[in-house]
XYZ file of C-alpha atoms in Angstrom:
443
model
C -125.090 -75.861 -40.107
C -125.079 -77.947 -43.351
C -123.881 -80.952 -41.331
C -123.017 -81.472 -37.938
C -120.930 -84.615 -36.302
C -122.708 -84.922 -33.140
C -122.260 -87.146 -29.889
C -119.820 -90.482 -29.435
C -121.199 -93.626 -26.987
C -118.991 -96.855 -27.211
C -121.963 -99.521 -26.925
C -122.420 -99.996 -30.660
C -121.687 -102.076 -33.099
C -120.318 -105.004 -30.949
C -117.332 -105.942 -33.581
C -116.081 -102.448 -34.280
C -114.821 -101.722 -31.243
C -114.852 -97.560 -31.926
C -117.380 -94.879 -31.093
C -120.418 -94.331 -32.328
C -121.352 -90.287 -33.842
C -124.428 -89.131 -34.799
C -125.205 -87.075 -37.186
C -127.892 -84.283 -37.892
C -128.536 -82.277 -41.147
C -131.394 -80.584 -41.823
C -130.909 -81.761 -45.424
C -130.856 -85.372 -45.288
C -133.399 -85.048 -42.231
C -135.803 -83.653 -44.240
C -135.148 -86.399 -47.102
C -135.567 -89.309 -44.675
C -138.816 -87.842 -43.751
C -139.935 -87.357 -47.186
C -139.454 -90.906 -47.365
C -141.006 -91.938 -44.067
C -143.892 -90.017 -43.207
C -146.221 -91.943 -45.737
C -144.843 -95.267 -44.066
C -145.578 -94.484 -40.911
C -148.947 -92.889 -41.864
C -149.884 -96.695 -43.419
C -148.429 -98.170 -40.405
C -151.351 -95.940 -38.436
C -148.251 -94.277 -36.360
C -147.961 -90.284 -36.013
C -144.841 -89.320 -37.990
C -144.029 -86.809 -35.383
C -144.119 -89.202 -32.358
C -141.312 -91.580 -34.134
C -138.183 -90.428 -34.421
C -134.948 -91.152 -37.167
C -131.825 -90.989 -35.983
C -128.666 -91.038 -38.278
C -125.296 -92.579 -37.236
C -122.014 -92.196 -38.355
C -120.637 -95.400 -39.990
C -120.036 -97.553 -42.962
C -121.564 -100.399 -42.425
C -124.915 -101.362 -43.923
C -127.424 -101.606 -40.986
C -130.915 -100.121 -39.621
C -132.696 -100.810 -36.348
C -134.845 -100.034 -33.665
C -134.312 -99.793 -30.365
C -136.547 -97.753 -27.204
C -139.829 -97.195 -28.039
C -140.259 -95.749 -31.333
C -137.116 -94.395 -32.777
C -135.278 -95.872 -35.522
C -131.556 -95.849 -36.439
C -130.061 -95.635 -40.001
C -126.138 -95.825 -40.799
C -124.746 -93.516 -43.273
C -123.575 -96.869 -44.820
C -126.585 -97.783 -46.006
C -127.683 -94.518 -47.022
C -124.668 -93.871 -48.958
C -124.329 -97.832 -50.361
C -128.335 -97.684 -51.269
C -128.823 -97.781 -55.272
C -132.363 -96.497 -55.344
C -134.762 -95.103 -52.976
C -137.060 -97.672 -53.092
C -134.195 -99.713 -51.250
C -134.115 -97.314 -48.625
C -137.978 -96.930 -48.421
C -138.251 -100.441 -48.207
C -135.677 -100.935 -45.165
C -137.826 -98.111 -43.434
C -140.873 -99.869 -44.008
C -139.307 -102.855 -42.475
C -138.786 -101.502 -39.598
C -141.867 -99.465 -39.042
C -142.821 -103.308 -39.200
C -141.373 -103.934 -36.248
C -142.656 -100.906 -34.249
C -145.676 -101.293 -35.505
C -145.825 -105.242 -34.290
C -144.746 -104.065 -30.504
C -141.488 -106.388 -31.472
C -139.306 -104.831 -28.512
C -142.044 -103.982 -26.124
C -141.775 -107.275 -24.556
C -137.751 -106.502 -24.196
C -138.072 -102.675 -23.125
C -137.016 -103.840 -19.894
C -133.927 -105.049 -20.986
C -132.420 -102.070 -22.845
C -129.380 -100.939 -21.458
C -128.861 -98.296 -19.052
C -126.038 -96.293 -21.698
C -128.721 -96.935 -24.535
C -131.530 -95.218 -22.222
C -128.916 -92.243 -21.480
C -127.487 -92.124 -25.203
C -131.504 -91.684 -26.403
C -132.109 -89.382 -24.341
C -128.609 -86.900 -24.739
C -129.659 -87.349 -28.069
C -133.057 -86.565 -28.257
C -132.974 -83.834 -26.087
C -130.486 -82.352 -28.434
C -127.211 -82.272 -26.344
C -125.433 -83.059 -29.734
C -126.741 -80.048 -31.137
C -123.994 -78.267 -29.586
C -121.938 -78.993 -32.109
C -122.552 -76.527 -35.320
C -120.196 -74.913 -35.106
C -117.045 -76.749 -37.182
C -115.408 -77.789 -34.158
C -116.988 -80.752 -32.946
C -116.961 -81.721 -29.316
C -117.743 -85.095 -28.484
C -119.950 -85.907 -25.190
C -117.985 -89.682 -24.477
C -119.977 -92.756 -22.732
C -118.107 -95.069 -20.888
C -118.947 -98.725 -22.130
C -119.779 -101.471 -19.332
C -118.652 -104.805 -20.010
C -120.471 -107.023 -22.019
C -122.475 -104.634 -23.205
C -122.163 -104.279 -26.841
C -122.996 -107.784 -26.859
C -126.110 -107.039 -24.801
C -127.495 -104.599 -26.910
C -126.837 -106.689 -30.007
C -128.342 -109.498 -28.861
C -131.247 -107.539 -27.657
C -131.389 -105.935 -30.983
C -131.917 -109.383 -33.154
C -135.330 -110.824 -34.552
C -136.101 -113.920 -34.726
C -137.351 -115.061 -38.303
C -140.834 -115.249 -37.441
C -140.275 -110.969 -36.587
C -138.465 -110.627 -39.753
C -141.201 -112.257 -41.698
C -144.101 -110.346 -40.242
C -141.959 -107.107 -40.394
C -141.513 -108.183 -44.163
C -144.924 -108.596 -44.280
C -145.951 -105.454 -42.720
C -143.003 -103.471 -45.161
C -145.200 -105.139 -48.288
C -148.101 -103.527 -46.905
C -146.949 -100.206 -46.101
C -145.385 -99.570 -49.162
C -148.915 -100.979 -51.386
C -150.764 -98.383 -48.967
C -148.585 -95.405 -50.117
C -148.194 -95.940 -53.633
C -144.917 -97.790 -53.754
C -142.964 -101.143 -55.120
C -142.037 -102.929 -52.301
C -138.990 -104.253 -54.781
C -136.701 -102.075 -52.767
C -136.419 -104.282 -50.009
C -135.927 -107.389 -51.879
C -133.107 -105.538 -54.329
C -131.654 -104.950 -50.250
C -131.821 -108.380 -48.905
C -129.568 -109.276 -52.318
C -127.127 -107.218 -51.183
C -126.862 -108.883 -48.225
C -127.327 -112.340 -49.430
C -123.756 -112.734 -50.154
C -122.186 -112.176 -46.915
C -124.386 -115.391 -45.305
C -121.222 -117.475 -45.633
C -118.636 -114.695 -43.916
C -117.833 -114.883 -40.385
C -120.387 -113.090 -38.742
C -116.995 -110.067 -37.781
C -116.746 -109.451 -41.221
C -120.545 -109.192 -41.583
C -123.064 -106.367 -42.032
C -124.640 -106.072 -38.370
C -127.716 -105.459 -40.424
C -127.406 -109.586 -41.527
C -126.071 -110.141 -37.511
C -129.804 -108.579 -36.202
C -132.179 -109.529 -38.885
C -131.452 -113.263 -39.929
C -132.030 -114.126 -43.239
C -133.470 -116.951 -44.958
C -134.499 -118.477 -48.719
C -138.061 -118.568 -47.515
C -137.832 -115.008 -46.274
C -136.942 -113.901 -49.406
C -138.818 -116.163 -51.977
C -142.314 -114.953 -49.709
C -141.202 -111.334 -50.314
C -140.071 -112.033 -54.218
C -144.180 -113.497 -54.514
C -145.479 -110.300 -52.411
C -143.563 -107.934 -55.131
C -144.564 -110.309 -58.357
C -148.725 -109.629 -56.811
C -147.734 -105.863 -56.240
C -150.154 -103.467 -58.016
C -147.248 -101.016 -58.147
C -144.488 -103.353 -58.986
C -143.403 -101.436 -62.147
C -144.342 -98.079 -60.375
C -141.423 -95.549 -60.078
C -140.616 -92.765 -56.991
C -141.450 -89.292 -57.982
C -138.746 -87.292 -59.475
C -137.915 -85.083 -56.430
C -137.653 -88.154 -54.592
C -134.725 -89.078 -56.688
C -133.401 -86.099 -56.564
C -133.078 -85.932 -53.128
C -132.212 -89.403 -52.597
C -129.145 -88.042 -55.155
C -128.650 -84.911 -53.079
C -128.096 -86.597 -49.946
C -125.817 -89.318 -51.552
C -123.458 -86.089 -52.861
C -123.664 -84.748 -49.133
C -122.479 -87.618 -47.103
C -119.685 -88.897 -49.698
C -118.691 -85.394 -49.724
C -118.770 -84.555 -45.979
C -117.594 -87.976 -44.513
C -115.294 -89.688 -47.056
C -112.275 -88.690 -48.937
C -111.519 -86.284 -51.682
C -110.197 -89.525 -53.742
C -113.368 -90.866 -52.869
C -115.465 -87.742 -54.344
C -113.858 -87.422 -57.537
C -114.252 -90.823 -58.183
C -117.726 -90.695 -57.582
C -118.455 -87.519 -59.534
C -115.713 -87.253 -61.889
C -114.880 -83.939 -63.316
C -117.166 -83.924 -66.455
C -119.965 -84.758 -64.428
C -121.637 -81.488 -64.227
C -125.086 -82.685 -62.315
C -126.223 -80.608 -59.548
C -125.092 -83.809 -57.635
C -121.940 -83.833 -58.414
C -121.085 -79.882 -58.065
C -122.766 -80.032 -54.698
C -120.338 -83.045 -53.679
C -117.704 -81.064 -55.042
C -118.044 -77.660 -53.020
C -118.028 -79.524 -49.650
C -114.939 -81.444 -50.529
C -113.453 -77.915 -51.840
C -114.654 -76.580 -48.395
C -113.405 -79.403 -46.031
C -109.996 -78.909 -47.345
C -109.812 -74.979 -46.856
C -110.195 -74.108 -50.709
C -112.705 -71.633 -49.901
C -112.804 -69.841 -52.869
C -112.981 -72.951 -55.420
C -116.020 -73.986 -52.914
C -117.969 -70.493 -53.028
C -117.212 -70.566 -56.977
C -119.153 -73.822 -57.437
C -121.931 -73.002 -54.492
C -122.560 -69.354 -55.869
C -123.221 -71.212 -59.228
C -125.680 -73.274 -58.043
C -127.354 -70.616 -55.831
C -127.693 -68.416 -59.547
C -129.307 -71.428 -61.100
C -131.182 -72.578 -58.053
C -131.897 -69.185 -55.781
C -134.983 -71.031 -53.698
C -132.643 -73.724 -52.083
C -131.941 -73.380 -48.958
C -130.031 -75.635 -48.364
C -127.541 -73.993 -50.930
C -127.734 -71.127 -48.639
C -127.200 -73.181 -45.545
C -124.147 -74.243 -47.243
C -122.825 -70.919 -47.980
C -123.589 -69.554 -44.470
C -121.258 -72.489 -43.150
C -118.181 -72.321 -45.385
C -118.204 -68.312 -44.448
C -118.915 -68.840 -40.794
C -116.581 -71.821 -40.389
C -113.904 -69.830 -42.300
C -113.971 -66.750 -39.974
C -116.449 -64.307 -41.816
C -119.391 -64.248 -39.709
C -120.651 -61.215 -40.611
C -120.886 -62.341 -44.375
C -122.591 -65.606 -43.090
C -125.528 -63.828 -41.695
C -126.934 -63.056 -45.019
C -127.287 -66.745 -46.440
C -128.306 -68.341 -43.047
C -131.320 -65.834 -42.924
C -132.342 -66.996 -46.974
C -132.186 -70.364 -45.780
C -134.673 -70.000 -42.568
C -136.681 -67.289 -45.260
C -137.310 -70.659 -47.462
C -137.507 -72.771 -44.828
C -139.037 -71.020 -41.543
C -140.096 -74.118 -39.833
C -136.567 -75.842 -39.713
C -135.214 -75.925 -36.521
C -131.263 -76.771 -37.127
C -131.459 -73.707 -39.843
C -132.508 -71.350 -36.969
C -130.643 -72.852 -34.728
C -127.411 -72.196 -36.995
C -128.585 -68.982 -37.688
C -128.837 -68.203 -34.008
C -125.283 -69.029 -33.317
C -124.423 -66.855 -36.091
C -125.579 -63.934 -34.743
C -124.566 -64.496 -30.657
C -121.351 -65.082 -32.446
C -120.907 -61.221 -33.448
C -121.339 -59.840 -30.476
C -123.793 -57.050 -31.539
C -126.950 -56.141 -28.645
C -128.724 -55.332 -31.453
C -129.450 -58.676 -33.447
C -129.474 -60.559 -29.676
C -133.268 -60.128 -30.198
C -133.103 -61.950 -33.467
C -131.288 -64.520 -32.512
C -133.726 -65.328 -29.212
C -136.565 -65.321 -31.720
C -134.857 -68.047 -33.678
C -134.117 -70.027 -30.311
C -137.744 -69.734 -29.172
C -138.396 -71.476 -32.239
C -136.638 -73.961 -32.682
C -137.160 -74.571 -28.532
C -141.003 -75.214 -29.299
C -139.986 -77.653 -31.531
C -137.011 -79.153 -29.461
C -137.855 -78.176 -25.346
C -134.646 -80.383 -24.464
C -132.316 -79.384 -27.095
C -129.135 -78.026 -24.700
C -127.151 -76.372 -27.514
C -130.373 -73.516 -28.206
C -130.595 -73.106 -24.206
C -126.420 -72.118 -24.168
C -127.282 -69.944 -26.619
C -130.444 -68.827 -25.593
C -128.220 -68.154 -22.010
C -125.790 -65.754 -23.464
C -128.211 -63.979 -25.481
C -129.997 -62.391 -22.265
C -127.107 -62.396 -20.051
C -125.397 -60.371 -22.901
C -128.654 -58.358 -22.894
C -128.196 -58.187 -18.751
C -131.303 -60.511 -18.489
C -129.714 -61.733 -15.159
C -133.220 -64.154 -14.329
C -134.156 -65.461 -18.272
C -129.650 -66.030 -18.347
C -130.031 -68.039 -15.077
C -133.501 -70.089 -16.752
C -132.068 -70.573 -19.421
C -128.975 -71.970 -17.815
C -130.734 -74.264 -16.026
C -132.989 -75.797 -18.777
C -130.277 -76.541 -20.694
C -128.166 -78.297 -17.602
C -131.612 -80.868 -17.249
C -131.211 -81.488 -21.020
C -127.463 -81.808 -20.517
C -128.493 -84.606 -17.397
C -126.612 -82.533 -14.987
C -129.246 -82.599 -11.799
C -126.400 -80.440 -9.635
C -126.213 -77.350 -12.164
C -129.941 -77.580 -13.002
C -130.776 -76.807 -9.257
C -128.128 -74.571 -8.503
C -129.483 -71.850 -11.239
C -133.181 -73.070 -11.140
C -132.601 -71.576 -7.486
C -130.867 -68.489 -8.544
C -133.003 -67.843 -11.213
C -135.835 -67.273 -8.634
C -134.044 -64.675 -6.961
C -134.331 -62.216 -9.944
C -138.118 -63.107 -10.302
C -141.112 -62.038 -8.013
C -142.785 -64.856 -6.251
C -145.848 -65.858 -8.746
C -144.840 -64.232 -11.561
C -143.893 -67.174 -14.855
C -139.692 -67.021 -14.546
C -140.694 -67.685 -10.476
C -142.828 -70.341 -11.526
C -140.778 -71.754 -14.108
C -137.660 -72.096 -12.287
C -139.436 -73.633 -9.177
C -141.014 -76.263 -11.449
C -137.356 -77.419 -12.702
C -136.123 -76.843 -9.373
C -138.508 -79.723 -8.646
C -138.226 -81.914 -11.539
C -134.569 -81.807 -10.554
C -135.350 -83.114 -7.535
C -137.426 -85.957 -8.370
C -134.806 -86.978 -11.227
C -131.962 -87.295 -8.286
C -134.474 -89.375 -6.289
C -135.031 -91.765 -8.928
C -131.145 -92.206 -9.241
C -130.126 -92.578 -5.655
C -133.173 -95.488 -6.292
């Protein structure tokens, strides 16, 4: 799936008073982490032990919140003007993570915002690639969004240490840290609004004229002040611009972004998806099987593709592109995960195997993501695999959170398994891991 809306919660941002959706692309995933990884390698973290989140929603903000997992809104992403900017706001934040800023508050995080992480990170929004979103609703508790705000903002000694940290990071891997600065300035003018019609970036991370005068000095002493991002960094940072305005705003909004003599791969790109959103399949294939001719190693081009065919009712026709996209890019997990669906969706035993391969995959990668154990489910009970059907059932009602289900088929998977054997084993090991989970909560 090119781009998937993914789960709704209700405890953030305090003012908006509407849902929050994540996101997941395996595009712009891929772009963030470009971005990142050499951040978090000068910040002395493993880049695979933090994880990026993306959220639905126009404001400009970024934060982190349990343990180490950041959050970025497509607002900033999409109101960004370089990648240095964005760079420099995920530097910032490493900043914090790095300097233990919420351990001392871990305690305090919100029961929703424990549950929310954890839907999420086990991949229960990964159910939806398929065009027709459903949406996995939190109830919010009173009080709450204020809560999670509050535990959310730094104090200015945090932001200036985080600031200092950013500096460092970015020095370390090669980088201007004028980014962050050019980002504060957008900000700076909102200081005088009321704090509704405010960023919640500016409402958790409290600016100051010293704050930014110390960072304007750390730039001006930068060995790489004048130093520019690689090419393919802009390029993707363009890319990813073109995907979200064409995905999540209006087509008023894309063409006047990328009006019709601009002919960039941008622009064309931005174009197809606003083509395909509004059913004009064959204007969007025209412009996507022009840039698969010039560009036929993309995969994401062939992601693309796949989903305006699969999403449009040829399935069979989608196969094709989905498997050039996991051929250029075999260690994506949403690709095979897309591709997967794909082929459960066409009922035919004899791709099932296929599709179980991709699953396995993209399950080493993600043990908890729910949507590959549904599929992974009807795969073998299409196949009559009554015991790996009832497994796989059962993993993905522990990623789901549902205890009840999880023991129900953990048990009945052990009846089509002899005692010792791994599916025995397996299913008795979530059997009790079940258990101890509804412990904790009658706790």
């Amino acid at each position: 799936m090119a781009f998937a809306a993914l789960v709704t919660a209700h405890w953030y941002p305090a003012s908006a008073q509407k849902n929050i959706r994540f996101i997941r692309d395996a595009e712009i995933e891929e772009t963030i982490r470009t971005y990142a990884t050499p951040l978090f390698q000068a910040a002395g973290l493993n880049p695979n032990a933090v994880d990026v989140y993306l959220i639905q929603e126009d404001s400009l903000n970024a934060f982190v919140a349990g343990g180490q997992n950041i959050f970025l809104h497509t607002g900033l992403l999409v109101r960004a003007e370089s990648v240095e900017q964005i760079m420099g706001v995920i530097a910032h934040e490493t900043g914090h993570i790095a300097a233990g800023h919420l351990a001392g508050r871990q305690q305090q995080l919100d029961n929703s915002l424990g549950q929310l992480l954890a839907s999420y990170a086990v991949g229960i929004g990964a159910a939806i690639l398929s065009g027709r979103p459903e949406f996995l609703g939190m109830a919010a508790r009173g009080g709450q969004d204020i809560a999670l705000r509050n535990l959310l903002t730094y104090t200015r000694s945090q932001e200036a240490s985080a600031d200092q940290a950013a500096v460092k990071y970015m020095n370390e891997s090669g980088f201007s840290p004028l980014g962050l600065v050019e980002f504060l300035d957008i900000l700076s003018g909102q200081e005088f609004l009321l704090s509704s019609s405010q960023d919640p970036y500016l409402q958790t991370h409290p600016l100051s004229r010293t704050r930014v005068a110390l960072l304007e000095q750390a730039v001006e002493q930068s060995p790489h002040k004048d130093v520019g991002v690689p090419a393919e960094y802009k390029q993707k940072f363009q890319r990813m611009q073109a995907k979200l305005i064409g995905f999540l705003y209006s087509g008023e909004r894309v063409r006047k972004a990328y009006p019709a003599e601009d002919v960039s791969v941008a622009a064309r790109y931005a174009r197809a998806i606003a083509h395909f959103r509004v059913a004009k399949l064959d204007e969007a294939l025209a412009i996507i099987n022009g840039l698969i001719a010039e560009h036929p190693d993309d995969p994401y081009f062939h992601e693309l593709k796949g989903q305006m065919l699969f999403e449009n009712g040829y399935a069979l026709d989608a196969v094709e592109p989905y498997r050039k996209a996991v051929e250029l890019r075999p260690n994506s997990p949403l690709l095979r995960l897309s591709t997967a669906q794909v082929l459960v969706s066409l009922e035919r035993p004899e791709i099932y195997r296929e599709a179980i391969e991709h699953l396995d995959l993209v399950l080493a990668r993600e043990p908890r993501n729910a949507m590959a154990w549904r599929l992974k489910s009807i795969a073998h009970g299409r196949l009559g695999e009554k015991g790996e059907t009832a497994i796989a059932m059962a993993e993905g009602a522990m990623a789901r959170g549902d205890i009840g289900q999880a023991r129900q088929q953990a048990a009945r998977a052990a009846q089509y398994f002899e005692e010792g054997t791994p599916g025995w084993l397996r299913s008795k090991d979530i059997e009790r891991e079940a258990e101890r989970i509804a412990e904790r909560r009658k706790n």
